[in-house]
Tab-separated table of C-alpha atoms in Angstrom:
chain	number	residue	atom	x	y	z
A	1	UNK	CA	176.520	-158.124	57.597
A	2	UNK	CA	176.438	-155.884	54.641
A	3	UNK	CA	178.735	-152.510	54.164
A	4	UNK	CA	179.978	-153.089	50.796
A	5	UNK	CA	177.703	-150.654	48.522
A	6	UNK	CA	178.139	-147.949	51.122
A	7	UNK	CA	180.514	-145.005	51.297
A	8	UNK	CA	183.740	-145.610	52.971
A	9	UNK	CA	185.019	-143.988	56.435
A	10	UNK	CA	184.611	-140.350	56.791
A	11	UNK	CA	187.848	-138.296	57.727
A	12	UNK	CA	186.359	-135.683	59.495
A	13	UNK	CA	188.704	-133.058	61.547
A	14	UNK	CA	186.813	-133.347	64.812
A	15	UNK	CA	187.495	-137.301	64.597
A	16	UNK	CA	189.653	-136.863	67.428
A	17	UNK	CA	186.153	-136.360	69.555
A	18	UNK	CA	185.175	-140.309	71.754
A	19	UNK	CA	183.932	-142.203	68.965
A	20	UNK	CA	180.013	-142.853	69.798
A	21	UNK	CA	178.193	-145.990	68.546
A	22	UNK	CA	174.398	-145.622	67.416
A	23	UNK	CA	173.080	-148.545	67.488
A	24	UNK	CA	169.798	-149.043	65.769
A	25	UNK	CA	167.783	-152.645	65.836
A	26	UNK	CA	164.984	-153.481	64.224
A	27	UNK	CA	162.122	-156.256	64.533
A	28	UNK	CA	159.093	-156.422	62.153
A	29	UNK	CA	159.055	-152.254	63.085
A	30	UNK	CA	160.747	-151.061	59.949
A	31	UNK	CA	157.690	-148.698	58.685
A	32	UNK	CA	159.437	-145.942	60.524
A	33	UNK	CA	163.219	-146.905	60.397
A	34	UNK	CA	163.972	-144.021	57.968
A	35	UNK	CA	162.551	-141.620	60.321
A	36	UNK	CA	164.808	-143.208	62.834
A	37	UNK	CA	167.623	-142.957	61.265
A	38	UNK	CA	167.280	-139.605	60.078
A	39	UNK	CA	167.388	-138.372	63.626
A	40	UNK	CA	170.781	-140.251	63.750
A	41	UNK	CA	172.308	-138.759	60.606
A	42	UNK	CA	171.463	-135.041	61.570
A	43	UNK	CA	173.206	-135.315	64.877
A	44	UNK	CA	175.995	-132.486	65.101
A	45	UNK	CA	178.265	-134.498	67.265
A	46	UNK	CA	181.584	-135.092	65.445
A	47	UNK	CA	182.343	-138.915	65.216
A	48	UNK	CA	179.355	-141.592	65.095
A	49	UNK	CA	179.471	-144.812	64.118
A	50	UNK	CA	176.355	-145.954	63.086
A	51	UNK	CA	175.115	-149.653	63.021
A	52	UNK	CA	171.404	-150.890	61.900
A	53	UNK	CA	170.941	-154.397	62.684
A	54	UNK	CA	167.452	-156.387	61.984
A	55	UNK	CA	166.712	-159.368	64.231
A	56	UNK	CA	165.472	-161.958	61.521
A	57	UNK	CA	162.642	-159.788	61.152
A	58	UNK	CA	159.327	-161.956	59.225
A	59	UNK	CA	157.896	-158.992	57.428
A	60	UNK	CA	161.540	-158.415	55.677
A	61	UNK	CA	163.742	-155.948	56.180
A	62	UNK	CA	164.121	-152.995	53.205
A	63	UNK	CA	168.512	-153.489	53.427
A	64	UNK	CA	169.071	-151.373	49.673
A	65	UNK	CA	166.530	-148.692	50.715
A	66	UNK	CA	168.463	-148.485	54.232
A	67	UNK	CA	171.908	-148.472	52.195
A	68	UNK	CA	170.998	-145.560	49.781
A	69	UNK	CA	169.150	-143.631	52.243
A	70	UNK	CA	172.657	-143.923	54.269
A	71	UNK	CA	174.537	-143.153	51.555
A	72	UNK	CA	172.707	-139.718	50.412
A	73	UNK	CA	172.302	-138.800	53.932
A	74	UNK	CA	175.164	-139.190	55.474
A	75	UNK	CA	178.070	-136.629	56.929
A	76	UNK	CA	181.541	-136.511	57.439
A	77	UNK	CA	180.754	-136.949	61.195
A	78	UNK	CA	179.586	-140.450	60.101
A	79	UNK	CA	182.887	-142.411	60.398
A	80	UNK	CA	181.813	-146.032	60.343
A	81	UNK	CA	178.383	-147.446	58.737
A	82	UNK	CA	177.500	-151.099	59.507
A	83	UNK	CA	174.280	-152.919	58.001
A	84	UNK	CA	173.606	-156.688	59.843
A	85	UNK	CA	170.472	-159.001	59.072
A	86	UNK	CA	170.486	-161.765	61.870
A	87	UNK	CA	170.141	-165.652	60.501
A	88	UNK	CA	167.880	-166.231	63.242
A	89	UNK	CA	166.181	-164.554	65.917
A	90	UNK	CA	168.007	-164.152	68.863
A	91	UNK	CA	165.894	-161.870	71.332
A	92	UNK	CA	166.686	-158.311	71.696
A	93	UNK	CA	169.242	-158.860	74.987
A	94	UNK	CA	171.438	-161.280	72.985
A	95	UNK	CA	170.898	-158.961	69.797
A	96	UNK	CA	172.415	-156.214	71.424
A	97	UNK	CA	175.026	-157.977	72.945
A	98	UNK	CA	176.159	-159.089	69.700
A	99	UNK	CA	175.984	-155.159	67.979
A	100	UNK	CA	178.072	-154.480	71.515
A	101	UNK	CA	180.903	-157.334	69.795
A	102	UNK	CA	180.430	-155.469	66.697
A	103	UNK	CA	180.447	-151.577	67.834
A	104	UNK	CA	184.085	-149.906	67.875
A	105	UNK	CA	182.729	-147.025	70.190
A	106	UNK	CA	184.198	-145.711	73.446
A	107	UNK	CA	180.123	-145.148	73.854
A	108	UNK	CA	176.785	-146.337	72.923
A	109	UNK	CA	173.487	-144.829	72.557
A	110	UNK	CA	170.453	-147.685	71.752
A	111	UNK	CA	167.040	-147.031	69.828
A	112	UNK	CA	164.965	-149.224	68.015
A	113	UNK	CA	163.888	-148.862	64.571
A	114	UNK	CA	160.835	-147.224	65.558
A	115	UNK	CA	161.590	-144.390	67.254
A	116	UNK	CA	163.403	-141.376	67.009
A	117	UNK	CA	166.202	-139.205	69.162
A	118	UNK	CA	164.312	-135.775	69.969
A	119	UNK	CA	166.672	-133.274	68.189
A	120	UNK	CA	170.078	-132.710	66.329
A	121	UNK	CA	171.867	-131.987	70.154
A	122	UNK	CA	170.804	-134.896	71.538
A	123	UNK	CA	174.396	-136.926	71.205
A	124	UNK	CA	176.870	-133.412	71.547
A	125	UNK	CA	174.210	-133.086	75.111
A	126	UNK	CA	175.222	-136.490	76.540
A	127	UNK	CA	179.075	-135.583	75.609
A	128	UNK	CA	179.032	-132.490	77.269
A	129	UNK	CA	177.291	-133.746	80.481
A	130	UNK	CA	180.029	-136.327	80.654
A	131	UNK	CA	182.973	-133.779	79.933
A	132	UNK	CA	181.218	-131.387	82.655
A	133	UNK	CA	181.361	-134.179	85.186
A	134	UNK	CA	184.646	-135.818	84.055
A	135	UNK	CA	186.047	-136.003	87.560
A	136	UNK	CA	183.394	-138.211	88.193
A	137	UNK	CA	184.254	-140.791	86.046
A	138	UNK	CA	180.292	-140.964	84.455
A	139	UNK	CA	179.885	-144.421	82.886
A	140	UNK	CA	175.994	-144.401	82.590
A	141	UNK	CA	173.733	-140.981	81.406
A	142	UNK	CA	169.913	-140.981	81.654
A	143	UNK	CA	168.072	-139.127	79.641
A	144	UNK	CA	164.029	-137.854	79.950
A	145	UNK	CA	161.763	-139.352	77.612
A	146	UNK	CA	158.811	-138.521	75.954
A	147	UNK	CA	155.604	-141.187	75.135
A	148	UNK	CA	154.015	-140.299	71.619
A	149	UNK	CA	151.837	-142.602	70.213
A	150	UNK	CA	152.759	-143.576	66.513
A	151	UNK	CA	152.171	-140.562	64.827
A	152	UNK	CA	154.871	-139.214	67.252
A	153	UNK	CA	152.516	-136.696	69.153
A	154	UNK	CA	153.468	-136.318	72.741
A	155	UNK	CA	151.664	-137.891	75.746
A	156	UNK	CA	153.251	-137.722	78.710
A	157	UNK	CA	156.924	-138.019	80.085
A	158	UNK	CA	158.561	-141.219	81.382
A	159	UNK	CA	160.073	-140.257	84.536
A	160	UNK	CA	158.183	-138.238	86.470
A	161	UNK	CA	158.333	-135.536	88.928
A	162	UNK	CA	158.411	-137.876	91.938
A	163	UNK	CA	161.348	-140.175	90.584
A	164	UNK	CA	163.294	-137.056	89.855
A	165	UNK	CA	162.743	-135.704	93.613
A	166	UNK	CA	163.918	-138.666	94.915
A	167	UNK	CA	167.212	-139.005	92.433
A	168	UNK	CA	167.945	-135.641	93.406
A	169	UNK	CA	167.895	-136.444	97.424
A	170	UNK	CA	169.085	-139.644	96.878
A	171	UNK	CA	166.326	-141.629	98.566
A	172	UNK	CA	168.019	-144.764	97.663
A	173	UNK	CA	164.439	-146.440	99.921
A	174	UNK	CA	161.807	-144.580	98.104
A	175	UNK	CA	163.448	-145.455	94.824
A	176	UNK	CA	163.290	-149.286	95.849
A	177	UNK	CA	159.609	-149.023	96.808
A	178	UNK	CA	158.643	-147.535	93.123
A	179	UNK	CA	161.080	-150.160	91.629
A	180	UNK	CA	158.691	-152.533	93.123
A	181	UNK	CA	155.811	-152.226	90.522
A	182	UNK	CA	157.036	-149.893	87.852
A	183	UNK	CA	160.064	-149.014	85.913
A	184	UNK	CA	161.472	-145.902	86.997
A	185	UNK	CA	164.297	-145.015	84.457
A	186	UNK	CA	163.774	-145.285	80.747
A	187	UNK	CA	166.002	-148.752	78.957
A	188	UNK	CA	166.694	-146.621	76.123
A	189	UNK	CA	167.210	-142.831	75.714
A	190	UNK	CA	170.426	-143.828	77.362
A	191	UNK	CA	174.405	-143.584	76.769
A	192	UNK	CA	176.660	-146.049	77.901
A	193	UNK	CA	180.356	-146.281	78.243
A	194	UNK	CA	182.163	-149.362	77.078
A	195	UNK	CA	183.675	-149.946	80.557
A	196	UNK	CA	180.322	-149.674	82.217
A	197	UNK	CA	179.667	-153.127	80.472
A	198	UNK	CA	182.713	-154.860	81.919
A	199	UNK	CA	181.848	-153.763	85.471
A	200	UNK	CA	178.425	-155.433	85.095
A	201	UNK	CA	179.038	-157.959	83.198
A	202	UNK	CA	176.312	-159.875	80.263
A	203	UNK	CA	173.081	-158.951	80.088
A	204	UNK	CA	172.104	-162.231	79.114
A	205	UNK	CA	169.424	-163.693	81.725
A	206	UNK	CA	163.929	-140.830	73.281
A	207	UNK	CA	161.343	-140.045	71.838
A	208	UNK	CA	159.320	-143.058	71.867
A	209	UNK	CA	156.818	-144.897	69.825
A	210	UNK	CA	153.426	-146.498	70.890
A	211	UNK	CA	152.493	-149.051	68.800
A	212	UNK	CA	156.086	-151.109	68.804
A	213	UNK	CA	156.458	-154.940	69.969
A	214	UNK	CA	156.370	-154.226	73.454
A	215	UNK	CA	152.736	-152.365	73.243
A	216	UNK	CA	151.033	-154.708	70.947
A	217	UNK	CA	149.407	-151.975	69.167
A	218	UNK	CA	150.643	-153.559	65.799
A	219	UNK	CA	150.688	-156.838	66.026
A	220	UNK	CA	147.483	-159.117	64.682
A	221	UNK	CA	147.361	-162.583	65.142
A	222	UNK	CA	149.580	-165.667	66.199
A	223	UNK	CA	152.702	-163.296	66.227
A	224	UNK	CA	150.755	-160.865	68.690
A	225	UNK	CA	150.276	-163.493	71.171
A	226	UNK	CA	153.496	-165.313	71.164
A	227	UNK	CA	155.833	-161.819	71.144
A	228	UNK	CA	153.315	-159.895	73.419
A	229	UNK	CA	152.837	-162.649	75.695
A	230	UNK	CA	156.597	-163.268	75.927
A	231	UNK	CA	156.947	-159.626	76.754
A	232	UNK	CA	154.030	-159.610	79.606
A	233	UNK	CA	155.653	-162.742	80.697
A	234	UNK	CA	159.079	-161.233	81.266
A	235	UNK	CA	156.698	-158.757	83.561
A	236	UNK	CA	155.544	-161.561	85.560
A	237	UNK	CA	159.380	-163.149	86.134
A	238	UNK	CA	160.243	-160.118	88.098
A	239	UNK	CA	158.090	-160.277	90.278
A	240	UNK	CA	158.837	-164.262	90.883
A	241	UNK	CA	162.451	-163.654	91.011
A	242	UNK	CA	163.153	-160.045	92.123
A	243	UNK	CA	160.114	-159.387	94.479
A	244	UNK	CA	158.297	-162.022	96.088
A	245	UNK	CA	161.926	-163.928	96.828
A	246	UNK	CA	162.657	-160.232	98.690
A	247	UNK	CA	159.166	-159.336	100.177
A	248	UNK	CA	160.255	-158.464	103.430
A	249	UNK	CA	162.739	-155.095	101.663
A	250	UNK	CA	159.445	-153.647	100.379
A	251	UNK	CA	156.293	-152.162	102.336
A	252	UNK	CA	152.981	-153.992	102.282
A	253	UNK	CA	152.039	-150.741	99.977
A	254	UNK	CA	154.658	-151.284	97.642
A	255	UNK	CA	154.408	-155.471	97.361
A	256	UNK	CA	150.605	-155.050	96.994
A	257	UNK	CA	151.018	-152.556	94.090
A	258	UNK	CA	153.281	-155.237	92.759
A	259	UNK	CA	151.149	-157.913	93.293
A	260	UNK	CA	148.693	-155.949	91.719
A	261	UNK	CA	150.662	-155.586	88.658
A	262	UNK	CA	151.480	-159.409	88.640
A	263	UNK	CA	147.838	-160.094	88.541
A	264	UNK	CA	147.246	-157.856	85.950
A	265	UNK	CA	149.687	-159.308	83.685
A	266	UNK	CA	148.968	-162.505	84.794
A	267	UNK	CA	145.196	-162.156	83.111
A	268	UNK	CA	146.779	-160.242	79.856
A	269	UNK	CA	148.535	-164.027	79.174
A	270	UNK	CA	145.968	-166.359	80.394
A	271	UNK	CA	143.744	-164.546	77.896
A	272	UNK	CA	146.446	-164.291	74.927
A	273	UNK	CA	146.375	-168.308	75.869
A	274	UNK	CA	142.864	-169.289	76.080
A	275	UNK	CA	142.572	-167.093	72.983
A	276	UNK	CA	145.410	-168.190	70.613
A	277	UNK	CA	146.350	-171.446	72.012
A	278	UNK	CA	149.730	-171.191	72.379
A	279	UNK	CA	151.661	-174.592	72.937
A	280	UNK	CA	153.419	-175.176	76.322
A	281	UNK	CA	156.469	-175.879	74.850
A	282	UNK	CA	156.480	-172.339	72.984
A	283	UNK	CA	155.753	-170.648	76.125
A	284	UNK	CA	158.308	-172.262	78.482
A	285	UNK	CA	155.640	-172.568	81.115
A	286	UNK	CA	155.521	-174.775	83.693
A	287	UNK	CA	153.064	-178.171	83.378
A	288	UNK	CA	150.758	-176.770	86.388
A	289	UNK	CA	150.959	-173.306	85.128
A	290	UNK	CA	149.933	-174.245	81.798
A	291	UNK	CA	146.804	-176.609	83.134
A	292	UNK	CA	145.901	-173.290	85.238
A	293	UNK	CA	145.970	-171.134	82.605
A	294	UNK	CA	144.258	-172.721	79.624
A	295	UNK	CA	141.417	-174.112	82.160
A	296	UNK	CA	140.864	-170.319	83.248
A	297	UNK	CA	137.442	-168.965	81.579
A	298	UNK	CA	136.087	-166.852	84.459
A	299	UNK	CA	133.982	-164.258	83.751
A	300	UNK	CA	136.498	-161.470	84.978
A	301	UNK	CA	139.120	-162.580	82.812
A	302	UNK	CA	137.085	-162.361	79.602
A	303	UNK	CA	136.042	-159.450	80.556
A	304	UNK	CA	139.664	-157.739	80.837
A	305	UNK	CA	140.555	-159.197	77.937
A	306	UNK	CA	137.916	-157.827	75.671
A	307	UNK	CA	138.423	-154.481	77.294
A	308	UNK	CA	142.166	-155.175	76.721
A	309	UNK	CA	141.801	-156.448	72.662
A	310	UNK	CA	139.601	-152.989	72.471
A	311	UNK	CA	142.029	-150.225	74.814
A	312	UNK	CA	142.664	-147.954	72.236
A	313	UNK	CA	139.201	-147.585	71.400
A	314	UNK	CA	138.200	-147.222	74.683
A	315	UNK	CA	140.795	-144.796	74.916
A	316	UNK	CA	139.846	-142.677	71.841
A	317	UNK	CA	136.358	-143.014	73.259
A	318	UNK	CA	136.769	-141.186	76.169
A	319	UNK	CA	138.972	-138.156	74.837
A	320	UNK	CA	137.687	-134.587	75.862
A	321	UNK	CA	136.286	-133.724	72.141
A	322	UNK	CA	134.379	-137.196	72.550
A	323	UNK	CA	132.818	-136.335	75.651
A	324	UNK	CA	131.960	-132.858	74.486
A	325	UNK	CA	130.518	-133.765	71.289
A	326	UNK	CA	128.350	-136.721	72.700
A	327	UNK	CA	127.379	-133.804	75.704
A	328	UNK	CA	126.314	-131.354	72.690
A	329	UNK	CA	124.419	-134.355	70.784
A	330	UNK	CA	122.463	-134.977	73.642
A	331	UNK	CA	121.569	-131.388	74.316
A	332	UNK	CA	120.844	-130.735	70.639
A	333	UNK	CA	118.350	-133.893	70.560
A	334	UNK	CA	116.565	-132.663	74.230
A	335	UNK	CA	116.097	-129.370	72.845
A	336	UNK	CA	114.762	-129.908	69.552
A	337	UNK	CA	112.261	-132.329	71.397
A	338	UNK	CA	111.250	-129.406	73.185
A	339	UNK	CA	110.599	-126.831	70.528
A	340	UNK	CA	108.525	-129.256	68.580
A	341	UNK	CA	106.633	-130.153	71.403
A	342	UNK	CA	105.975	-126.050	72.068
A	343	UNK	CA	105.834	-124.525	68.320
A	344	UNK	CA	104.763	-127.832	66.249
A	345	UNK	CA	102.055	-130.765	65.787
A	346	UNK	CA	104.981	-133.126	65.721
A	347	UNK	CA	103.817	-136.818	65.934
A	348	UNK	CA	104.056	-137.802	69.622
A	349	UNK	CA	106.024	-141.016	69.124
A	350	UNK	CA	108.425	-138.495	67.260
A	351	UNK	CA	109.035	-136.312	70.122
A	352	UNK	CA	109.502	-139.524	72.547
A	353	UNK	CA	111.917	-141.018	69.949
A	354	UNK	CA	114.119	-137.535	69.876
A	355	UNK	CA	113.548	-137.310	74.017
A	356	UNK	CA	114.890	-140.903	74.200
A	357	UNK	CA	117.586	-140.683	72.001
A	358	UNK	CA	118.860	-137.480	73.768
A	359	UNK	CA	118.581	-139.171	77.261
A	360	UNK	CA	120.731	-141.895	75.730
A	361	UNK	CA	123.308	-139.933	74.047
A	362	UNK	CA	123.769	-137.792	77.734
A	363	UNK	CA	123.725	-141.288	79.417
A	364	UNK	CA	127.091	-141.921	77.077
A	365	UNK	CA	128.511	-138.577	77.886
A	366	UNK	CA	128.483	-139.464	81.789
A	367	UNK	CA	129.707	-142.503	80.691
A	368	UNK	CA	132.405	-141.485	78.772
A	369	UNK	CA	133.044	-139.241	81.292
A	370	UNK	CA	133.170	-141.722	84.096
A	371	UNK	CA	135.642	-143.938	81.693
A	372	UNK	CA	138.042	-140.981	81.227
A	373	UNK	CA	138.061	-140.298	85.136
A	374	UNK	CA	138.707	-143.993	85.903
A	375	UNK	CA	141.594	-143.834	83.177
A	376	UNK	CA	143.262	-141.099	84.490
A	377	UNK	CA	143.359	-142.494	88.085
A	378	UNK	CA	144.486	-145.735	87.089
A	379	UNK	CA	147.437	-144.265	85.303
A	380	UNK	CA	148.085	-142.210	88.811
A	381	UNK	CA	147.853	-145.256	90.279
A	382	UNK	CA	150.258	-147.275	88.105
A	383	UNK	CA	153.069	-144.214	89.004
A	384	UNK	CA	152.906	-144.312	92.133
C-alpha cells in the first residue's frame, strides 16, 4: 500500500458531510483506469475518500502515473487517497473485502478500473436519496445502469422496465421467478452503508464497460480460458446450489429458462476446456465432471463455440448499416446486369457473373437480416 508521494488530507469545510469511500479495483483492465478515476475526482460531493487497489494484476499496474494523475487532479473534497497493489491474487470478493478493512467511510460506492460513474452528481444523488428517506433507515441504494461497449457508447439499460414494475408493486414472486435465470439488479452502480455489511455478514463464499474480465472481449489465450471460464463457472454454481436444490419455489417457465441458461454456460466451458486444456486441478472440477467435459466433441458444441470465439463479429455483421449496404450491393450488381444486358454487347459469362454475384450478395442481406432478428429475440428472451 502506497500513499507516501501523494498530497496529504484535504480540510475541506463541508467535511462535516458522511464520509463516502470510492473504491476502485483493478485486474489486468488498467487501459481505462484514468478515465475511471476521473469520473471519481470530478464528483461535487463534499468528503470522498478514494482508494485504487490492483489485484496482482499480470500486465502491471501504472502505480506513479495513478499517483500524479491523483495528485494534479484532485480537490479539497478528496480527504483521504489510498494506493494498494495486492501480493497475490485474491479474487475480486476477498479483494473487496479487504478495501472494506481498509475504507474509513460511513459509505461505499464500488467500480472497477474500467468503467466510469455517469456524471459529476452521481455521489451528492445517492446522498440526497438517503437524506430524503432518512426515516427509513436506507442501508442499500440501487442505481440504473447503462451497457456501452468499450468505447463507452450506450447499448441498452440494465434493469429494465419489467424489473422496475415489479420493484415498484413489490411482487416479491415475480421478482423470484426473473432471479431464476438472470440478474435483476446491477453488483455495482451501488452505495452501501457500513452497517449494511454487519447485518449480512462476509461475502466470502454505472456506466459500464464491455470488453472487461467478465465479458471476455479482451482476453486472448490461456488467461481467457482460465478467468472466463472461472467466471461462466460461478454461473453454473447457482444454479447447482441456489436453483435446482429449490426447484419446487420456481415455475416450470422460470426453472426451464434457468436450465436453459445452465446449459448454455455449461457448453461456453466444455469448449474453453476441450480448447485450452485446462488442468482439473486448476478448475476445481469434479473427477466425473472433468472426464465429461474434456470427452465432449459433439458437433453442437463446436459449433457454439466457434459462433461464441466469433460473437462480436457476428454481431457487427448484422448491424442495420450492414444489412443495408449488403441490400444496396446486391441491387447495384442486379441492375447493372440488367442494363448491360439491354444497352451493351457485354460478354454473356459477364452478365451471369454480375447476376450471380448480386443473387449472392441479397442472399447475405436476408441472411444478415435473419441473424439480426434471431439476436434480438434471444436477448428478449434472456430478460424475460
Amino acid at each position: 500500500m502506497s500513499d507516501m508521494r501523494l498530497r496529504g488530507p484535504c480540510e475541506s469545510e463541508h467535511a462535516q458531510a458522511p464520509l463516502i469511500s470510492a473504491l476502485v479495483i483493478a485486474y489486468n483492465n488498467s487501459d481505462f483506469i484514468f478515465d475511471t478515476l476521473q469520473s471519481v475526482l470530478t464528483q461535487d460531493y463534499p468528503n470522498i475518500e478514494l482508494i485504487v487497489s490492483d489485484d496482482h494484476s499480470t500486465k502491471g499496474f501504472p502505480v506513479d502515473e495513478i499517483i500524479d494523475y491523483i495528485n494534479k487532479h484532485r480537490g479539497e473534497n478528496i480527504q483521504r487517497v489510498l494506493i494498494n497493489e495486492n501480493e497475490e491474487n485474491m479474487g475480486t470478493v476477498r479483494h473487496v473485502e479487504k478495501l472494506r478493512g481498509m475504507s474509513r467511510g460511513e459509505y461505499e460506492l464500488l467500480i472497477a478500473a474500467d468503467d466510469v460513474w455517469k456524471d459529476s452528481r452521481v455521489f451528492s444523488d445517492f446522498m440526497d436519496f438517503v437524506s430524503a428517506h432518512e426515516d427509513e433507515h436506507v442501508e442499500w441504494v440501487v442505481s440504473q445502469l447503462e451497457m456501452c461497449d468499450e468505447r463507452m457508447h450506450f447499448d441498452r439499460l440494465f434493469v429494465n422496465e419489467n424489473t422496475i414494475d415489479l420493484l415498484k408493486r413489490g411482487d416479491m414472486e415475480g421478482l423470484r421467478e426473473h432471479i431464476a435465470s438472470v440478474a435483476i439488479l446491477p453488483s455495482v452502480g451501488c452505495m452501501y452503508k457500513k452497517s449494511f455489511f454487519d447485518k449480512i455478514g462476509s461475502l466470502n463464499a454505472y456506466k459500464h464497460r464491455g470488453g472487461g474480465v467478465s465479458h471476455g472481449n479482451r482476453r486472448s489465450g490461456s488467461e481467457k480460458s482460465e478467468v472466463y471460464y472461472k467466471y461462466r463457472r460461478d454461473f453454473m454454481r447457482i444454479f447447482e446450489n441456489e436453483i435446482e436444490p429449490h426447484r419446487t419455489f420456481f415455475s416450470e417457465e422460470a426453472y426451464n429458462r434457468a436450465r436453459h441458461l445452465y446449459n448454455y454456460n455449461k457448453d461456453i466451458c466444455d469448449n474453453i476446456l476441450s480448447m485450452h486444456e485446462i488442468s482439473k486441478n486448476e478448475c476445481d472440477l469434479s473427477e466425473g465432471t472433468t472426464r465429461s467435459i474434456l470427452g465432449s466433441g459433439n458437433t453442437k458444441r463446436k459449433i457454439i463455440a466457434a459462433i461464441y470465439r466469433k460473437k462480436n463479429a457476428v454481431i457487427r455483421l448484422t448491424l442495420k448499416q450492414e444489412i443495408l449496404a449488403s441490400f444496396v450491393r446486391g441491387s447495384c450488381l442486379l441492375l447493372f446486369t440488367l442494363l448491360f444486358k439491354k444497352y451493351s454487347a457485354a460478354s454473356p459469362i459477364l452478365l451471369y457473373a454480375l447476376c450471380l454475384l448480386g443473387i449472392l450478395e441479397c442472399c447475405v442481406c436476408l441472411i444478415k437480416l435473419l441473424t439480426n432478428i434471431a439476436i434480438k429475440i434471444y436477448r428478449i428472451y434472456l430478460r424475460r
